[in-house]
Short mmCIF file of C-alpha atoms and ligand atoms in Angstrom, two decimals:
data_model
loop_
_atom_site.label_atom_id
_atom_site.label_comp_id
_atom_site.label_asym_id
_atom_site.label_seq_id
_atom_site.Cartn_x
_atom_site.Cartn_y
_atom_site.Cartn_z
CA MET A 989 136.49 62.40 -83.97
CA ALA A 990 136.60 59.55 -86.48
CA ILE A 991 133.98 56.83 -86.20
CA ASN A 992 135.17 53.23 -86.06
CA GLY A 993 133.37 50.04 -87.02
CA VAL A 994 131.33 48.13 -84.46
CA LYS A 995 133.21 45.56 -82.34
CA GLY A 996 133.16 42.11 -83.94
CA PHE A 997 132.09 43.50 -87.33
CA ASN A 998 134.91 43.51 -89.86
CA ASP A 999 135.80 45.11 -93.15
CA ILE A 1000 137.31 42.86 -95.77
CA LEU A 1001 139.79 44.96 -97.65
CA PRO A 1002 141.41 44.68 -101.08
CA GLY A 1003 144.41 42.40 -100.65
CA GLU A 1004 142.32 40.09 -98.45
CA VAL A 1005 139.13 40.14 -100.48
CA GLU A 1006 140.76 38.27 -103.40
CA LYS A 1007 141.13 35.28 -101.07
CA TRP A 1008 137.43 35.49 -100.23
CA GLN A 1009 136.52 35.67 -103.89
CA HIS A 1010 138.61 32.58 -104.53
CA ILE A 1011 136.92 30.68 -101.68
CA GLU A 1012 133.48 31.70 -102.92
CA ALA A 1013 134.23 30.89 -106.55
CA THR A 1014 135.59 27.46 -105.54
CA ALA A 1015 132.43 26.72 -103.53
CA ARG A 1016 130.14 27.78 -106.38
CA ARG A 1017 132.07 25.71 -108.89
CA VAL A 1018 132.26 22.55 -106.77
CA PHE A 1019 128.68 22.77 -105.45
CA GLU A 1020 127.28 23.30 -108.94
CA LEU A 1021 129.20 20.20 -110.13
CA TYR A 1022 127.19 18.31 -107.52
CA GLY A 1023 123.90 19.70 -108.85
CA LEU A 1024 123.23 22.45 -106.31
CA SER A 1025 121.61 25.83 -107.13
CA GLU A 1026 122.10 29.05 -105.25
CA ILE A 1027 119.33 30.48 -103.08
CA ARG A 1028 119.48 34.03 -101.68
CA ILE A 1029 117.75 34.43 -98.37
CA PRO A 1030 117.17 37.63 -96.39
CA ILE A 1031 119.19 38.67 -93.37
CA LEU A 1032 116.18 39.44 -91.21
CA GLU A 1033 113.68 36.78 -90.14
CA SER A 1034 110.99 36.42 -87.51
CA THR A 1035 112.63 35.60 -84.19
CA GLU A 1036 110.28 32.64 -83.81
CA LEU A 1037 111.85 30.92 -86.81
CA PHE A 1038 115.10 30.49 -84.91
CA SER A 1039 113.70 29.74 -81.47
CA ARG A 1040 111.54 27.01 -82.96
CA SER A 1041 114.19 25.44 -85.20
CA ILE A 1042 117.53 25.92 -83.44
CA GLY A 1043 115.97 25.36 -80.01
CA ASP A 1044 115.42 27.54 -76.94
CA ALA A 1045 118.06 25.78 -74.87
CA THR A 1046 120.93 26.33 -77.33
CA ASP A 1047 123.73 28.89 -76.97
CA ILE A 1048 122.57 30.65 -80.11
CA VAL A 1049 118.99 31.24 -78.98
CA GLU A 1050 119.79 31.69 -75.30
CA LYS A 1051 122.41 34.37 -75.67
CA GLU A 1052 123.83 34.99 -79.12
CA MET A 1053 121.00 36.39 -81.25
CA TYR A 1054 120.76 39.93 -82.56
CA SER A 1055 117.05 40.36 -81.94
CA PHE A 1056 114.97 43.50 -81.80
CA VAL A 1057 111.48 44.79 -82.18
CA ASP A 1058 111.08 46.76 -85.40
CA LYS A 1059 109.03 49.92 -85.80
CA GLY A 1060 105.94 47.87 -86.62
CA GLY A 1061 106.25 45.96 -83.34
CA ASN A 1062 107.48 42.72 -85.00
CA LYS A 1063 110.03 40.57 -83.19
CA VAL A 1064 112.83 40.04 -85.69
CA THR A 1065 116.35 38.57 -85.64
CA MET A 1066 119.39 39.01 -87.84
CA ARG A 1067 119.94 35.44 -88.95
CA PRO A 1068 122.49 33.55 -86.82
CA GLU A 1069 122.63 30.70 -89.35
CA GLY A 1070 121.20 29.76 -92.74
CA THR A 1071 119.44 26.40 -92.48
CA ALA A 1072 116.29 27.71 -90.79
CA SER A 1073 115.92 30.48 -93.39
CA VAL A 1074 116.45 28.13 -96.33
CA MET A 1075 113.86 25.72 -94.94
CA ARG A 1076 111.46 28.59 -94.29
CA ALA A 1077 111.82 29.62 -97.95
CA PHE A 1078 111.53 25.99 -99.09
CA ILE A 1079 108.19 25.69 -97.30
CA GLU A 1080 106.90 29.20 -98.04
CA HIS A 1081 107.46 28.91 -101.80
CA LYS A 1082 106.38 25.25 -101.89
CA ILE A 1083 109.64 24.32 -103.58
CA HIS A 1084 108.86 20.73 -102.53
CA ALA A 1085 105.71 20.66 -104.69
CA LYS A 1086 107.84 20.87 -107.83
CA ASP A 1087 110.43 18.44 -106.53
CA PRO A 1088 110.89 17.30 -102.92
CA VAL A 1089 114.57 16.81 -103.73
CA ALA A 1090 115.91 20.35 -103.53
CA ARG A 1091 119.67 20.94 -103.57
CA LEU A 1092 120.50 24.46 -102.51
CA TYR A 1093 123.49 26.50 -101.43
CA TYR A 1094 123.83 30.01 -100.04
CA LEU A 1095 126.55 32.38 -98.99
CA GLY A 1096 126.46 35.46 -96.86
CA PRO A 1097 126.83 37.07 -93.44
CA MET A 1098 125.50 35.62 -90.18
CA PHE A 1099 125.23 37.41 -86.84
CA ARG A 1100 125.91 36.14 -83.34
CA TYR A 1101 126.66 38.11 -80.20
CA GLU A 1102 129.79 36.24 -79.13
CA ARG A 1103 133.10 37.29 -77.60
CA PRO A 1104 135.19 38.35 -80.59
CA GLN A 1105 138.57 36.61 -80.98
CA LYS A 1106 140.60 35.07 -83.78
CA GLY A 1107 138.20 33.04 -85.93
CA ARG A 1108 135.13 34.19 -83.94
CA TYR A 1109 133.31 37.39 -84.81
CA ARG A 1110 129.87 38.93 -84.39
CA GLN A 1111 129.31 39.27 -88.10
CA PHE A 1112 130.84 36.28 -89.84
CA HIS A 1113 130.22 34.57 -93.14
CA GLN A 1114 129.03 31.14 -94.04
CA ILE A 1115 128.80 29.16 -97.24
CA GLY A 1116 126.15 26.54 -96.69
CA ALA A 1117 124.38 23.74 -98.51
CA GLU A 1118 121.02 22.07 -97.87
CA LEU A 1119 119.66 18.93 -99.56
CA THR A 1120 116.07 17.87 -98.92
CA GLY A 1121 113.83 14.94 -99.68
CA VAL A 1122 116.29 12.04 -99.51
CA ALA A 1123 116.59 9.82 -96.45
CA ALA A 1124 119.04 7.42 -98.11
CA PRO A 1125 122.62 7.38 -96.77
CA THR A 1126 123.96 7.90 -100.31
CA VAL A 1127 123.12 11.57 -99.91
CA ASP A 1128 124.98 11.80 -96.59
CA ALA A 1129 128.09 10.38 -98.22
CA HIS A 1130 127.68 12.56 -101.30
CA VAL A 1131 127.35 15.78 -99.28
CA LEU A 1132 130.44 14.89 -97.25
CA THR A 1133 132.36 14.05 -100.39
CA MET A 1134 131.40 17.42 -101.89
CA LEU A 1135 132.56 19.21 -98.74
CA THR A 1136 135.83 17.29 -98.79
CA GLN A 1137 136.36 18.15 -102.47
CA PHE A 1138 135.82 21.84 -101.68
CA PHE A 1139 138.68 21.84 -99.16
CA ALA A 1140 140.87 19.71 -101.43
CA GLU A 1141 140.41 22.14 -104.31
CA LEU A 1142 141.52 24.98 -102.06
CA GLY A 1143 144.72 23.01 -101.63
CA LEU A 1144 144.23 22.60 -97.87
CA ALA A 1145 145.54 19.53 -96.07
CA GLU A 1146 143.59 20.65 -92.98
CA PRO A 1147 140.78 20.38 -91.92
CA SER A 1148 139.78 16.73 -91.68
CA LEU A 1149 136.35 15.16 -91.54
CA GLN A 1150 134.83 13.80 -88.32
CA ILE A 1151 131.45 12.11 -88.25
CA ASN A 1152 129.00 10.88 -85.64
CA SER A 1153 125.37 9.87 -85.38
CA LEU A 1154 122.99 11.54 -82.95
CA GLY A 1155 120.22 9.00 -83.50
CA CYS A 1156 116.56 9.87 -83.86
CA PRO A 1157 113.55 10.64 -81.65
CA ALA A 1158 113.27 6.90 -81.00
CA CYS A 1159 116.76 6.25 -79.67
CA ARG A 1160 118.20 9.58 -78.54
CA PRO A 1161 115.90 10.00 -75.50
CA VAL A 1162 117.08 6.61 -74.21
CA TYR A 1163 120.68 7.71 -74.62
CA ARG A 1164 119.91 11.06 -72.98
CA GLU A 1165 118.63 9.31 -69.88
CA ALA A 1166 121.66 7.01 -69.80
CA LEU A 1167 123.97 10.00 -70.06
CA LYS A 1168 122.07 11.92 -67.37
CA GLY A 1169 122.35 8.90 -65.11
CA PHE A 1170 126.10 8.77 -65.74
CA LEU A 1171 126.56 12.50 -65.11
CA LEU A 1172 124.40 12.63 -61.98
CA GLY A 1173 127.17 11.34 -59.73
CA ARG A 1174 129.65 13.81 -61.25
CA ILE A 1175 127.49 16.87 -61.40
CA GLU A 1176 129.78 18.89 -59.13
CA LEU A 1177 132.49 18.64 -61.80
CA LEU A 1178 130.33 20.22 -64.52
CA CYS A 1179 130.63 23.89 -65.42
CA GLU A 1180 127.85 26.31 -64.58
CA ASP A 1181 126.43 26.19 -68.13
CA CYS A 1182 126.36 22.40 -68.24
CA VAL A 1183 124.71 22.17 -64.81
CA ARG A 1184 122.05 24.59 -66.01
CA ARG A 1185 121.37 22.59 -69.16
CA TYR A 1186 121.62 19.19 -67.45
CA GLU A 1187 117.84 18.79 -67.84
CA THR A 1188 117.33 20.56 -71.17
CA ASN A 1189 120.44 19.69 -73.18
CA PRO A 1190 122.74 17.28 -71.27
CA LEU A 1191 124.60 16.17 -74.42
CA ARG A 1192 126.39 19.50 -74.56
CA ALA A 1193 128.61 18.41 -71.66
CA LEU A 1194 130.27 15.94 -74.06
CA ASP A 1195 131.84 18.65 -76.20
CA CYS A 1196 132.11 21.35 -73.53
CA LYS A 1197 135.61 22.82 -73.43
CA SER A 1198 135.74 23.32 -69.64
CA PRO A 1199 138.25 20.94 -67.95
CA GLY A 1200 135.66 19.89 -65.34
CA CYS A 1201 133.20 18.79 -68.01
CA GLN A 1202 135.92 16.92 -69.86
CA GLU A 1203 136.81 15.13 -66.62
CA ALA A 1204 133.14 14.44 -65.81
CA THR A 1205 132.40 12.94 -69.22
CA LYS A 1206 135.41 10.61 -69.29
CA GLY A 1207 134.09 7.10 -69.91
CA ALA A 1208 130.57 8.38 -70.58
CA PRO A 1209 128.28 6.12 -72.59
CA SER A 1210 128.42 6.64 -76.35
CA MET A 1211 125.43 7.51 -78.51
CA LEU A 1212 126.68 4.98 -81.04
CA ASP A 1213 125.97 2.16 -78.57
CA TYR A 1214 122.38 3.36 -78.22
CA LEU A 1215 121.40 3.76 -81.88
CA CYS A 1216 118.20 1.95 -82.87
CA THR A 1217 118.41 -0.59 -85.69
CA ASP A 1218 117.41 1.94 -88.37
CA CYS A 1219 119.88 4.59 -87.22
CA SER A 1220 122.65 2.06 -86.79
CA ASP A 1221 121.99 0.75 -90.30
CA HIS A 1222 121.95 4.29 -91.71
CA PHE A 1223 125.29 5.08 -90.07
CA ALA A 1224 126.90 1.86 -91.31
CA LYS A 1225 125.69 2.50 -94.87
CA THR A 1226 126.86 6.10 -94.78
CA ARG A 1227 130.32 4.85 -93.86
CA ASN A 1228 130.20 2.29 -96.67
CA PHE A 1229 129.37 4.94 -99.23
CA LEU A 1230 132.11 7.20 -97.88
CA ASP A 1231 134.54 4.34 -98.39
CA LEU A 1232 133.23 3.77 -101.92
CA ALA A 1233 133.80 7.46 -102.65
CA GLY A 1234 137.28 7.31 -101.16
CA THR A 1235 136.34 10.08 -98.75
CA GLY A 1236 138.44 9.89 -95.60
CA TYR A 1237 136.91 10.44 -92.15
CA SER A 1238 137.22 9.54 -88.51
CA ILE A 1239 134.46 8.88 -85.99
CA ASN A 1240 134.07 11.27 -83.08
CA GLU A 1241 131.50 9.84 -80.68
CA ARG A 1242 131.59 12.96 -78.51
CA MET A 1243 130.52 15.33 -81.26
CA VAL A 1244 127.21 16.95 -80.43
CA ARG A 1245 126.07 19.88 -82.47
CA GLY A 1246 124.88 23.07 -80.79
CA LEU A 1247 121.52 23.07 -82.57
CA ASP A 1248 118.49 20.99 -81.63
CA TYR A 1249 117.32 19.99 -85.06
CA TYR A 1250 120.04 17.49 -85.91
CA THR A 1251 119.29 13.79 -86.27
CA ARG A 1252 121.44 10.84 -87.32
CA THR A 1253 124.58 11.83 -89.27
CA THR A 1254 126.40 14.86 -87.88
CA PHE A 1255 129.83 16.02 -88.90
CA GLU A 1256 132.53 18.64 -88.57
CA MET A 1257 135.57 19.59 -90.60
CA VAL A 1258 138.15 20.06 -87.85
CA THR A 1259 141.56 21.72 -87.72
CA GLY A 1260 144.21 21.86 -85.03
CA LEU A 1261 145.51 25.17 -86.35
CA LEU A 1262 142.92 27.61 -85.00
CA GLY A 1263 142.89 26.92 -81.24
CA SER A 1264 139.41 26.51 -79.82
CA GLN A 1265 137.94 27.74 -83.13
CA SER A 1266 138.61 24.23 -84.39
CA ALA A 1267 135.46 23.66 -86.47
CA VAL A 1268 135.85 25.09 -89.96
CA ALA A 1269 132.59 23.60 -91.21
CA ALA A 1270 129.80 21.70 -89.53
CA GLY A 1271 126.46 20.16 -90.27
CA GLY A 1272 124.22 17.16 -90.21
CA ARG A 1273 120.91 15.60 -90.96
CA TYR A 1274 117.69 17.27 -89.84
CA ASP A 1275 114.92 14.81 -90.65
CA GLY A 1276 112.33 16.47 -88.41
CA LEU A 1277 113.02 20.16 -89.09
CA ILE A 1278 110.89 20.73 -92.18
CA SER A 1279 107.74 19.36 -90.57
CA GLU A 1280 108.57 21.15 -87.32
CA LEU A 1281 108.49 24.41 -89.29
CA GLY A 1282 105.05 23.60 -90.72
CA GLY A 1283 106.20 21.95 -93.96
CA PRO A 1284 105.78 18.43 -95.26
CA GLN A 1285 107.36 15.41 -93.61
CA LEU A 1286 110.61 15.46 -95.57
CA PRO A 1287 114.18 14.70 -94.49
CA GLY A 1288 117.10 17.05 -95.05
CA ILE A 1289 120.85 17.35 -94.59
CA GLY A 1290 123.18 20.30 -94.76
CA PHE A 1291 126.28 22.08 -93.53
CA ALA A 1292 127.81 25.51 -93.18
CA ILE A 1293 131.43 26.48 -93.78
CA GLY A 1294 132.92 29.35 -91.76
CA VAL A 1295 134.54 31.56 -94.40
CA GLU A 1296 136.72 33.54 -91.94
CA ARG A 1297 138.22 30.30 -90.65
CA VAL A 1298 138.89 29.03 -94.18
CA ALA A 1299 140.56 32.38 -94.96
CA LEU A 1300 142.75 31.95 -91.86
CA LEU A 1301 143.82 28.51 -93.07
CA LEU A 1302 144.71 30.04 -96.43
CA ALA A 1303 146.64 32.86 -94.76
CA GLU A 1304 149.98 32.07 -96.37
CA LYS A 1305 148.71 32.00 -99.92
CA ASP A 1306 148.81 35.08 -102.12
CA PHE A 1307 145.68 35.69 -104.17
CA SER A 1308 146.40 39.27 -105.19
CA ARG A 1309 145.85 40.02 -108.85
CA ARG A 1310 148.43 41.63 -111.12
CA PRO A 1311 147.55 43.67 -114.20
CA GLU A 1312 148.74 42.27 -117.50
CA LEU A 1313 150.09 45.57 -118.78
CA PHE A 1314 151.36 48.87 -117.40
CA ILE A 1315 151.79 51.74 -119.86
CA ALA A 1316 154.37 54.35 -118.90
CA THR A 1317 154.50 57.64 -120.81
CA MET A 1318 156.69 60.69 -121.38
CA GLY A 1319 154.94 63.88 -122.48
CA GLU A 1320 151.35 64.93 -122.89
CA LYS A 1321 150.84 63.52 -126.40
CA ALA A 1322 152.17 60.13 -125.38
CA HIS A 1323 149.94 60.21 -122.31
CA ALA A 1324 146.88 60.82 -124.50
CA GLU A 1325 147.86 57.98 -126.85
CA ALA A 1326 148.42 55.68 -123.86
CA PHE A 1327 144.99 56.59 -122.51
CA ARG A 1328 143.40 55.70 -125.85
CA LEU A 1329 145.28 52.38 -125.98
CA MET A 1330 144.43 51.55 -122.36
CA VAL A 1331 140.70 51.93 -122.91
CA GLU A 1332 140.81 50.04 -126.21
CA LEU A 1333 142.71 47.16 -124.58
CA GLN A 1334 140.36 47.04 -121.59
CA ARG A 1335 137.41 46.82 -123.99
CA ARG A 1336 139.16 43.82 -125.52
CA GLY A 1337 139.58 42.15 -122.13
CA LEU A 1338 143.11 43.04 -121.05
CA SER A 1339 143.80 44.44 -117.56
CA VAL A 1340 145.83 47.60 -118.03
CA GLU A 1341 147.20 50.27 -115.68
CA LEU A 1342 148.31 53.79 -116.45
CA ASP A 1343 149.38 56.60 -114.16
CA TYR A 1344 146.35 58.89 -114.45
CA GLU A 1345 148.36 62.04 -113.97
CA GLY A 1346 151.31 61.13 -116.18
CA LYS A 1347 153.88 62.04 -113.50
CA SER A 1348 157.64 61.65 -113.95
CA LEU A 1349 158.82 58.45 -115.62
CA LYS A 1350 160.59 57.47 -112.41
CA SER A 1351 157.43 57.70 -110.33
CA GLN A 1352 155.47 55.87 -113.05
CA MET A 1353 157.97 53.02 -112.96
CA ARG A 1354 157.61 52.88 -109.18
CA ARG A 1355 153.86 52.41 -109.67
CA ALA A 1356 154.49 49.74 -112.31
CA ASP A 1357 156.67 47.95 -109.74
CA LYS A 1358 153.95 48.17 -107.12
CA PHE A 1359 151.37 46.73 -109.49
CA LYS A 1360 153.79 43.94 -110.51
CA SER A 1361 152.37 44.05 -114.04
CA ARG A 1362 153.31 41.22 -116.41
CA PHE A 1363 154.32 43.62 -119.22
CA THR A 1364 155.34 47.25 -119.45
CA LEU A 1365 154.99 49.44 -122.52
CA ILE A 1366 156.92 52.73 -122.59
CA ILE A 1367 155.71 55.48 -124.91
CA GLY A 1368 157.52 58.82 -125.50
CA GLU A 1369 157.83 61.37 -128.33
CA ASP A 1370 160.16 59.08 -130.39
CA GLU A 1371 157.82 56.11 -130.06
CA LEU A 1372 154.88 58.23 -131.16
CA GLY A 1373 156.90 59.36 -134.16
CA ARG A 1374 157.79 55.86 -135.33
CA GLY A 1375 154.45 54.33 -134.27
CA THR A 1376 156.08 51.52 -132.28
CA ALA A 1377 157.24 51.15 -128.69
CA PRO A 1378 159.20 48.66 -126.54
CA LEU A 1379 157.08 46.07 -124.75
CA LYS A 1380 158.95 44.50 -121.88
CA ASP A 1381 158.12 41.11 -120.38
CA MET A 1382 158.74 41.80 -116.68
CA ASP A 1383 159.03 38.10 -115.77
CA GLY A 1384 161.20 36.93 -118.64
CA GLY A 1385 163.15 40.19 -119.01
CA THR A 1386 162.82 40.04 -122.81
CA GLN A 1387 161.72 43.02 -124.87
CA VAL A 1388 160.03 43.38 -128.27
CA GLU A 1389 159.06 46.39 -130.37
CA VAL A 1390 155.28 46.51 -130.97
CA ALA A 1391 153.13 48.78 -133.11
CA LEU A 1392 150.92 51.19 -131.14
CA ASP A 1393 147.87 49.20 -132.11
CA ALA A 1394 145.58 47.57 -129.57
CA ALA A 1395 145.04 44.37 -131.58
CA LEU A 1396 148.78 43.82 -132.06
CA ILE A 1397 149.63 44.63 -128.43
CA LEU A 1398 146.93 42.24 -127.29
CA LYS A 1399 148.38 39.49 -129.46
CA GLN A 1400 151.88 40.01 -128.00
CA VAL A 1401 150.70 40.06 -124.39
CA LYS A 1402 148.33 37.11 -124.64
CA GLY A 1403 150.95 35.20 -126.61
P1 ATP B 100 131.78 26.94 -82.56
O1 ATP B 100 131.75 25.64 -81.85
O2 ATP B 100 133.14 27.31 -83.06
O3 ATP B 100 131.10 28.04 -81.80
P2 ATP B 100 129.32 26.44 -83.91
O4 ATP B 100 129.03 25.03 -83.58
O5 ATP B 100 128.63 27.49 -83.16
O6 ATP B 100 130.90 26.69 -83.89
P3 ATP B 100 127.86 26.32 -86.41
O7 ATP B 100 126.67 26.97 -85.90
O8 ATP B 100 127.81 24.88 -86.68
O9 ATP B 100 129.12 26.65 -85.47
O10 ATP B 100 128.37 27.09 -87.73
C1 ATP B 100 129.15 26.46 -88.75
C2 ATP B 100 130.51 27.10 -88.91
O11 ATP B 100 130.42 28.52 -88.91
C3 ATP B 100 131.47 26.81 -87.77
O12 ATP B 100 132.07 25.56 -87.95
C4 ATP B 100 132.46 27.95 -87.89
O13 ATP B 100 133.42 27.67 -88.89
C5 ATP B 100 131.59 29.09 -88.35
N1 ATP B 100 131.25 29.98 -87.20
C6 ATP B 100 130.31 29.81 -86.26
N2 ATP B 100 130.27 30.86 -85.42
C7 ATP B 100 131.21 31.72 -85.84
C8 ATP B 100 131.66 33.02 -85.42
N3 ATP B 100 131.11 33.64 -84.39
N4 ATP B 100 132.66 33.62 -86.10
C9 ATP B 100 133.23 33.02 -87.17
N5 ATP B 100 132.85 31.81 -87.63
C10 ATP B 100 131.85 31.17 -86.99
MG1 MG B 101 129.12 28.66 -81.52
#
């Protein structure tokens, strides 16, 4: 019996993978314009890294982690997200000693044990960015502008940017109590999960999708009304800088992120096109995380983009590549000459296709059709004799006679 892949773990096949390559190349290009460098972090980390950073009372740590004990008895987890790993590396390698302002990006798979559905998988991919060492709101606005530019360069009108502020350890506890007080009288409306986390993580009720929680939180107090002077000032300045950059956004006071480490500015890139998988990218400030993980007292801000969801938004676009030239042949000698030309042209940077087995001309032309090559060159006994062959422009329909010489063919094709 054939063996299938594991549920929630996907293959990305040719035809689809070109879209992924385009998304990744766009991210690298845009992020590097903004001064970021790539960091490659491992897939496996100590379980404690995530329980300490993401928080024990979050969905991820409570129920979504792929954790196991390895053969040496170590408790390890396949990373569910990238920020904790990047900060672990930042501290471990004392990157901050060289420059506290690190600007890093990463891409790769993440693992969460969730119910697989469209836009939600157990192995999924994120492209993320992390900027450390700057508390100033300029960096908040710059990061959000970079994220917006990434989506704009992909040619996507969706998603759009929503921002909020979650305050800091000075003002959030006050808000938490106010919210708990508000929810107390409506606790019977809350879903099982939100009742359970009423004490540990009451803010989650604000963005819970269950109808009861939405009803219960109607008219709830807003974090924005509870921000301390510093947080309120930071939020106002962030908005000013966004305006200066011409980066559009809306404020969503109910946005709470599912990870404990966020402070102040939080944000999501949201779409209406993917049902309840509406967040295509998400992130925020984490001014206490680095010290929480045993590093210096440095602020940070970052985000992660869900690549599968971006690919879904790009579904209609065709990224498949077409070879520049297909060489069709008649006869063994012509086939050998075509082989020589193909290799010579590929060495010179042209993408060329040839039917390896030199089947009938009809079946070769069918392959040429399938490849949708820009040009076709047909070589038979006559062409070999005169040393030239017809080169057909498949888009324009025009045809020219070219010498069977790689340099001259290259010149014709590249124009
Ligand atoms: P959601 O609310 O959809 O569960 P999240 O808040 O758990 O998202 P984050 O941890 O902030 O998501 O991750 C950032 C981005 O990664 C999300 O906005 C989403 O695009 C993507 N993402 C998260 N979980 C998954 C998953 N299981 N499958 C595919 N993409 C995911
Ligand atoms: Mg989630």
